[in-house]
XYZ file of C-alpha atoms in Angstrom:
469
model
C -4.106 41.990 13.379
C -2.216 38.870 14.385
C 0.192 39.511 17.215
C 3.758 38.543 16.339
C 6.955 37.625 18.113
C 10.422 38.102 16.670
C 12.692 35.092 16.268
C 16.028 34.797 14.557
C 18.204 32.221 12.876
C 21.514 32.391 11.045
C 19.872 34.304 8.179
C 18.352 37.014 10.337
C 15.135 37.944 12.116
C 11.618 36.839 11.199
C 8.233 37.767 12.669
C 6.331 34.654 13.752
C 2.699 34.554 14.959
C 2.858 34.928 18.720
C 0.464 32.062 19.386
C 2.265 29.640 17.025
C 4.198 26.724 18.487
C 6.416 26.615 15.425
C 9.263 29.058 14.994
C 11.525 30.877 12.571
C 12.750 27.981 10.434
C 9.241 26.579 10.021
C 8.063 30.055 9.018
C 10.773 30.248 6.360
C 9.663 26.865 5.011
C 6.092 28.164 4.805
C 7.345 30.991 2.609
C 9.623 28.800 0.505
C 7.577 25.692 -0.233
C 4.147 26.329 -1.740
C 4.281 23.049 -3.649
C 1.738 20.300 -2.961
C -0.611 22.224 -0.709
C -0.476 19.241 1.645
C 0.946 20.066 5.093
C 2.819 17.583 7.214
C -0.249 17.430 9.482
C -1.985 15.442 6.716
C 0.160 12.478 7.796
C -0.396 12.068 11.565
C 1.696 8.915 11.702
C 4.726 10.839 10.441
C 4.147 13.495 13.107
C 3.827 10.831 15.798
C 6.958 9.118 14.499
C 8.881 12.395 14.791
C 7.603 12.708 18.365
C 8.812 9.184 19.165
C 12.241 9.991 17.732
C 12.544 13.231 19.707
C 11.401 11.547 22.927
C 13.836 8.676 22.470
C 16.654 11.115 21.732
C 15.891 13.153 24.860
C 15.793 10.052 27.031
C 19.014 8.725 25.496
C 20.813 12.050 25.978
C 19.614 12.283 29.583
C 20.707 8.726 30.373
C 24.156 9.524 28.941
C 24.432 12.644 31.118
C 24.145 15.083 28.221
C 20.711 16.590 28.888
C 19.340 18.035 32.124
C 16.575 15.854 33.606
C 14.085 18.741 33.844
C 14.609 19.600 30.182
C 14.281 15.934 29.236
C 10.992 15.596 31.103
C 9.606 18.730 29.477
C 10.586 17.539 26.004
C 9.057 14.118 26.652
C 5.806 15.615 27.955
C 5.585 17.801 24.864
C 6.087 14.699 22.722
C 3.356 12.920 24.670
C 1.000 15.782 23.874
C 1.701 15.209 20.182
C 1.199 11.463 20.513
C -2.145 12.193 22.199
C -3.212 14.038 19.047
C -2.563 17.586 20.202
C -0.492 20.203 18.339
C -0.783 18.369 15.005
C -2.154 21.536 13.429
C 1.204 23.183 14.138
C 2.975 20.890 11.666
C 2.458 23.213 8.756
C 5.365 22.707 6.355
C 4.634 21.282 2.913
C 5.367 17.580 2.622
C 7.345 18.306 -0.549
C 10.336 20.388 0.463
C 13.968 20.937 -0.328
C 16.644 20.246 2.241
C 16.228 16.468 2.730
C 13.475 16.998 5.301
C 15.206 19.716 7.336
C 12.039 21.808 7.409
C 10.023 18.864 8.770
C 12.667 18.180 11.407
C 12.790 21.848 12.427
C 9.010 22.041 12.519
C 9.098 19.196 15.045
C 11.992 20.716 17.001
C 10.268 24.086 17.306
C 6.808 22.798 18.205
C 8.214 20.432 20.828
C 10.524 23.120 22.190
C 7.819 25.784 22.548
C 5.387 23.371 24.180
C 8.161 22.232 26.541
C 8.931 25.873 27.351
C 5.305 26.339 28.419
C 5.523 23.269 30.621
C 8.643 24.731 32.222
C 6.800 28.000 32.905
C 8.259 30.095 30.098
C 6.811 31.839 27.070
C 7.045 30.513 23.546
C 10.204 31.729 21.881
C 12.236 32.096 25.099
C 14.895 29.765 23.761
C 17.515 30.800 26.308
C 15.773 28.352 28.650
C 15.330 25.509 26.170
C 16.526 25.568 22.578
C 15.070 23.691 19.571
C 18.531 22.859 18.236
C 20.780 22.721 21.285
C 18.378 20.580 23.314
C 15.493 19.086 21.308
C 17.806 18.249 18.397
C 20.756 17.220 20.578
C 22.896 14.389 19.109
C 20.771 14.445 15.970
C 20.692 15.563 12.365
C 17.815 15.738 9.932
C 19.726 13.030 8.083
C 19.048 10.433 10.764
C 15.858 11.870 12.292
C 13.839 12.158 9.089
C 14.499 8.685 7.596
C 14.106 7.005 10.998
C 10.768 8.734 11.579
C 9.764 7.939 8.006
C 10.495 4.252 8.572
C 8.448 4.167 11.769
C 5.490 5.824 10.047
C 5.794 3.502 7.056
C 5.747 0.413 9.271
C 2.492 1.599 10.846
C 0.960 2.295 7.435
C 2.132 -1.048 6.063
C 0.436 -2.887 8.921
C -2.852 -1.128 8.221
C -2.536 -1.829 4.495
C -1.847 -5.516 5.153
C -4.990 -5.707 7.297
C -7.024 -4.235 4.427
C -5.451 -6.617 1.923
C -6.262 -9.566 4.160
C -9.849 -8.375 4.441
C -10.056 -8.374 0.640
C -8.384 -11.795 0.474
C -11.012 -13.223 2.806
C -13.784 -11.676 0.701
C -12.439 -13.418 -2.414
C -12.026 -16.653 -0.488
C -15.608 -16.597 0.787
C -16.902 -16.079 -2.752
C -14.666 -18.899 -3.938
C -16.398 -21.203 -1.486
C -19.845 -19.884 -2.414
C -19.252 -20.427 -6.147
C -17.448 -23.777 -5.840
C -20.186 -25.603 -7.775
C -20.704 -23.032 -10.545
C -19.359 -24.498 -13.800
C -18.098 -21.935 -16.307
C -15.753 -21.620 -19.237
C -12.166 -20.664 -18.622
C -10.550 -18.413 -21.200
C -7.079 -17.664 -22.512
C -6.367 -14.788 -24.917
C -10.085 -13.964 -24.427
C -10.893 -17.195 -26.291
C -12.678 -20.260 -24.938
C -10.214 -22.592 -23.250
C -11.420 -25.326 -20.889
C -14.086 -25.560 -18.181
C -13.460 -24.507 -14.608
C -15.572 -23.380 -11.688
C -16.318 -19.795 -10.801
C -15.118 -20.773 -7.350
C -11.684 -21.627 -8.732
C -11.518 -18.182 -10.327
C -12.325 -16.322 -7.100
C -10.105 -18.600 -5.028
C -7.196 -17.836 -7.364
C -7.724 -14.131 -6.694
C -7.667 -14.787 -2.959
C -4.366 -16.633 -3.354
C -2.802 -13.857 -5.437
C -3.707 -11.226 -2.828
C -2.292 -13.519 -0.155
C 0.994 -13.729 -2.032
C 1.241 -9.947 -2.072
C 0.618 -9.838 1.671
C 3.665 -12.078 2.074
C 5.732 -9.786 -0.159
C 4.550 -6.792 1.884
C 5.709 -8.467 5.094
C 9.113 -9.064 3.530
C 9.411 -5.435 2.438
C 8.319 -4.269 5.884
C 11.174 -6.186 7.489
C 13.695 -4.051 5.580
C 12.140 -0.833 6.859
C 12.829 -1.841 10.476
C 16.462 -0.878 10.025
C 17.100 2.737 11.086
C 20.136 5.040 11.180
C 19.637 6.983 14.417
C 23.029 8.094 15.684
C 24.370 8.624 12.185
C 23.977 12.404 12.575
C 25.031 14.110 9.325
C 26.586 11.379 7.173
C 26.857 8.297 9.355
C 30.038 9.059 11.266
C 28.120 9.994 14.427
C 29.767 13.420 14.763
C 28.525 15.360 17.840
C 26.989 12.280 19.454
C 28.093 10.116 22.412
C 29.786 6.799 21.500
C 26.872 4.929 23.119
C 24.149 7.167 21.709
C 23.238 5.152 18.580
C 22.696 2.000 20.599
C 20.889 3.794 23.418
C 18.519 5.843 21.259
C 17.578 2.747 19.246
C 16.793 0.848 22.450
C 14.646 3.761 23.641
C 12.781 3.821 20.322
C 12.070 0.111 20.541
C 10.642 0.593 24.027
C 8.487 3.555 23.008
C 7.151 2.205 19.722
C 7.159 -1.544 20.552
C 8.536 -2.026 17.033
C 11.458 -4.359 16.413
C 13.694 -1.584 15.146
C 17.383 -2.306 14.642
C 20.340 -0.028 14.200
C 22.055 -0.371 10.856
C 25.423 -2.147 11.104
C 26.937 0.582 8.911
C 25.473 4.028 9.524
C 27.350 5.629 6.638
C 25.777 3.138 4.242
C 22.363 3.494 5.862
C 22.366 7.285 5.564
C 22.819 7.223 1.802
C 20.975 4.000 0.927
C 17.273 4.137 0.030
C 17.016 0.593 -1.287
C 14.339 -0.372 1.241
C 12.053 2.300 -0.234
C 12.644 0.991 -3.754
C 11.743 -2.494 -2.535
C 8.624 -1.347 -0.719
C 7.465 0.765 -3.644
C 8.017 -2.159 -5.999
C 5.849 -4.401 -3.843
C 3.132 -1.734 -3.750
C 3.293 -1.560 -7.538
C 3.132 -5.344 -7.795
C 0.034 -5.455 -5.579
C -1.586 -2.597 -7.505
C -0.930 -4.154 -10.903
C -2.359 -7.512 -9.848
C -5.372 -5.882 -8.231
C -5.995 -3.887 -11.384
C -5.860 -7.094 -13.446
C -8.487 -8.647 -11.179
C -10.688 -5.583 -11.627
C -10.304 -5.890 -15.396
C -11.541 -9.484 -15.069
C -14.494 -8.422 -12.950
C -15.494 -5.878 -15.556
C -15.257 -8.472 -18.341
C -17.133 -11.201 -16.480
C -19.955 -8.801 -15.605
C -20.102 -7.194 -19.051
C -23.468 -6.931 -20.750
C -25.868 -7.611 -19.278
C -27.444 -8.803 -22.528
C -24.569 -8.427 -24.989
C -21.544 -9.422 -22.925
C -20.288 -12.334 -20.859
C -22.758 -11.714 -18.030
C -21.391 -14.556 -15.895
C -21.528 -12.528 -12.685
C -23.497 -9.571 -11.379
C -21.683 -6.783 -9.585
C -23.764 -4.985 -6.962
C -25.282 -1.835 -8.522
C -23.784 1.208 -6.813
C -25.133 4.168 -8.803
C -26.850 5.046 -12.088
C -24.321 4.734 -14.872
C -25.300 7.358 -17.386
C -26.797 10.795 -17.796
C -28.263 9.768 -21.164
C -28.783 5.982 -21.121
C -31.606 5.040 -18.716
C -31.042 1.920 -16.663
C -27.336 1.630 -17.412
C -25.223 0.601 -14.413
C -21.446 0.742 -14.648
C -18.760 -1.256 -12.791
C -17.656 1.880 -10.938
C -15.871 0.147 -8.047
C -13.475 -1.893 -10.230
C -12.983 1.251 -12.323
C -11.902 3.338 -9.364
C -9.529 0.600 -8.192
C -7.994 0.566 -11.683
C -7.305 4.275 -11.302
C -5.738 3.755 -7.891
C -3.432 1.207 -9.489
C -2.382 3.656 -12.199
C -1.569 6.210 -9.494
C 0.507 3.710 -7.505
C 2.483 2.811 -10.632
C 3.185 6.511 -11.143
C 4.308 6.920 -7.545
C 6.626 3.944 -7.999
C 8.326 5.733 -10.861
C 8.704 8.808 -8.652
C 10.263 6.729 -5.874
C 12.551 5.008 -8.358
C 13.877 8.262 -9.787
C 14.128 9.929 -6.371
C 16.122 7.023 -4.941
C 18.389 7.035 -7.978
C 18.998 10.764 -7.503
C 20.906 10.317 -4.253
C 24.423 11.705 -4.344
C 27.402 10.690 -2.256
C 26.570 10.488 1.480
C 22.882 11.498 1.424
C 19.715 11.255 -0.613
C 18.007 14.632 -0.334
C 14.854 13.438 -2.116
C 13.400 11.574 0.864
C 10.424 13.981 1.279
C 9.013 13.050 -2.129
C 9.858 9.386 -1.482
C 7.882 9.492 1.755
C 5.001 11.389 0.178
C 4.765 8.900 -2.696
C 4.854 5.861 -0.416
C 2.266 7.310 1.961
C -0.051 8.180 -0.918
C 0.298 4.741 -2.483
C -0.347 2.878 0.755
C -3.270 5.031 1.817
C -4.965 4.763 -1.579
C -4.332 1.025 -1.837
C -5.710 0.465 1.638
C -8.905 2.353 0.842
C -9.149 0.614 -2.533
C -8.966 -2.848 -0.928
C -11.659 -2.031 1.603
C -13.875 -0.387 -0.999
C -13.492 -3.268 -3.442
C -14.323 -5.834 -0.765
C -17.292 -4.052 0.798
C -18.871 -2.402 -2.230
C -18.187 -5.054 -4.843
C -16.830 -8.503 -4.003
C -19.070 -9.366 -1.070
C -22.169 -8.464 -3.093
C -21.360 -10.380 -6.282
C -23.836 -12.993 -7.450
C -23.363 -15.689 -10.092
C -25.495 -16.210 -13.189
C -25.323 -19.986 -12.887
C -27.435 -20.918 -15.898
C -25.587 -18.502 -18.158
C -22.236 -19.937 -17.052
C -23.295 -23.536 -17.718
C -24.933 -22.671 -21.039
C -21.691 -21.214 -22.339
C -19.760 -24.310 -21.239
C -22.144 -26.664 -22.995
C -22.022 -24.681 -26.250
C -18.292 -24.043 -26.197
C -15.915 -25.584 -28.703
C -13.385 -25.612 -25.889
C -14.920 -28.886 -24.735
C -13.026 -30.617 -27.510
C -9.799 -30.281 -25.515
C -11.039 -32.979 -23.148
C -11.233 -35.433 -26.077
C -7.512 -35.294 -26.894
C -6.516 -38.285 -24.753
C -9.298 -40.411 -26.245
C -9.339 -39.631 -29.972
C -6.056 -37.791 -30.506
C -5.225 -34.174 -31.274
C -5.846 -34.322 -35.035
C -9.375 -35.748 -34.785
C -10.158 -33.295 -31.975
C -8.970 -30.393 -34.146
C -11.076 -31.695 -37.030
C -14.153 -31.677 -34.788
C -13.411 -28.178 -33.540
C -13.108 -26.833 -37.098
C -16.352 -28.443 -38.168
C -18.176 -27.144 -35.117
C -16.904 -23.647 -35.874
C -17.932 -23.882 -39.505
C -21.373 -25.415 -39.067
C -22.350 -24.100 -35.655
C -22.951 -27.666 -34.510
C -22.113 -28.976 -31.072
C -18.947 -30.915 -30.319
C -21.071 -33.595 -28.701
C -23.238 -34.294 -31.782
C -20.332 -34.203 -34.267
C -18.359 -36.809 -32.276
C -21.401 -39.080 -32.237
C -22.015 -38.614 -35.956
C -18.452 -39.586 -36.768
C -18.614 -42.581 -34.436
C -15.413 -41.691 -32.604
C -16.953 -42.371 -29.166
C -20.163 -43.796 -27.770
C -22.791 -41.667 -26.088
C -21.936 -43.196 -22.717
C -18.237 -42.401 -23.153
C -18.997 -38.839 -24.267
C -21.354 -38.225 -21.379
C -18.631 -39.201 -18.952
C -15.769 -37.352 -20.678
C -17.670 -34.131 -21.355
C -19.364 -33.887 -18.019
C -18.186 -30.418 -16.961
C -17.616 -31.508 -13.371
C -15.055 -34.036 -14.610
C -13.047 -31.367 -16.416
C -12.206 -29.003 -13.569
C -9.571 -31.168 -11.864
C -6.927 -33.758 -12.783
C -8.298 -37.149 -13.857
C -6.592 -40.408 -14.710
C -7.176 -41.369 -18.346
C -6.534 -44.881 -19.630
C -4.935 -44.386 -23.022
C -5.233 -47.148 -25.606
C-alpha cells in the first residue's frame, strides 16, 4: 500500500501520499474536481509561468527584507527544477476548477515548498521550516498569481502560433509565385465572374493570413500587462509598498518578456478584456482559415465532375466502399479545428462576462479555452502547410479551358460595346451554348483583331487603360 503522510489545513487533516510533492490543498482539489480529465501538467508553459511568478516573488520579498535569504534560495532552486522540466508530473489538479485558480496556485505553492524543504535538508511536509503559504505565497494571492502566470504562458503560446501562421503564409506565398501564370476563372456567388490567375488566388490567401498575424501581435501586446502586487482585489493588502514594482521587474528579468504592471491594479484584477480580445482574434483567424479550406475543397472538387482546377496531395484512401476515392482530409480537419475555436470563443466570452465585482472567478476555463484554441490552430497551420498547400499542383489546361468557355468574358466588353449589348451577348450565349467570341463577331460589334486583344485572358487580370469612344 502507498505510504501516506498527514497534512492539515483549515478544514482538517488529510492523508497525502508520502512521496508526493503536492500537499493537502492539492489533494482536496483532486477529490473535488473530476471535470475535464486534463491535469495542469498538460500545459507545461502554465507550470513554468507559475514557477517564474513564484521565483520573482521570492526574490522581490528577499530584496525587500521580508524573506530569509536561505529560504529564498531554496524556493528559487525548486522553481529552477520546474523550469528544467522536473516535477511537472506533480501538477495534478484539473485545469477546470472552482476557486478562480486557487487549486492551481496551491499546487504550485506545495510542490515548490516540498522541493525547497528537501534542498534545505528537511522532509516533505515539514512546513515548520518552510511553509507553502507563509513563504512561497508571501505577498501574493491567487488573484494576482494565476492571471499573471496565465498571461506569461499565453504570450509564449501566441509566439509559437504566430510562427506557425507565418509558415503557412509563406507556403501560400510560394504557391502564389508558382501559379502566377495560370489563367483561371474567378467566381462570385459560385458563378463565373472575371478571369484572374491562380497565383492571385493563393497570394490573396497569404495576405489574409498575414493580416491575422498582425492582429495576433496586437492582441499579444495587451496580454503583457499583469497585476502582480494586487493580492486579493487590487489594493495590495499584505504586500510591501514597493512589492508590485519590484516583483514585476524581477519577472521581466527572469522571463525576458516586456511585462508591465497595470496602472490600476483594482481594475486589472477584475478586467478580462484582454482575453476577450485575444479569443476574438483567434476566432477571426480560424474563420478565415476555414473559408480558405472551403475554397480548396471546391477548387479541387471532382476530379471528373467538379471544378478540378487544382490537385491536393493525396493523403489517404477516401472510402471504405468507393475504390480510388481520395478526400480532401486536410482541409476538412482544419475546418473542424475552426469550429472548435469558434466554440471556445463563445466559452471565453461568457466566462469573461460572468465576472462579478472585484474578481472574475472563471479564469481557469478562460485559460483552458485559449490554450486549446492556440494549440489546435498552431497544429492546424503546420498540418495544412506541410500536408496540403506545399504539395498542391495546378491543372493548367483545365483552368484555361474554363476561362475560354466562360460567359464571364463578356464583362471585359462593357467599355467597348456598352452594358446592354454585352448583356444581350451573354443571354444569347447562355441560350444557344455559343461562345461570346463568335457571337460578337457575328453581330459585327468588334473586329477579330479587337476581340483578340480585349479577350486575351492575360489582359484581364490587372487594370488596363481603355480608350472610350
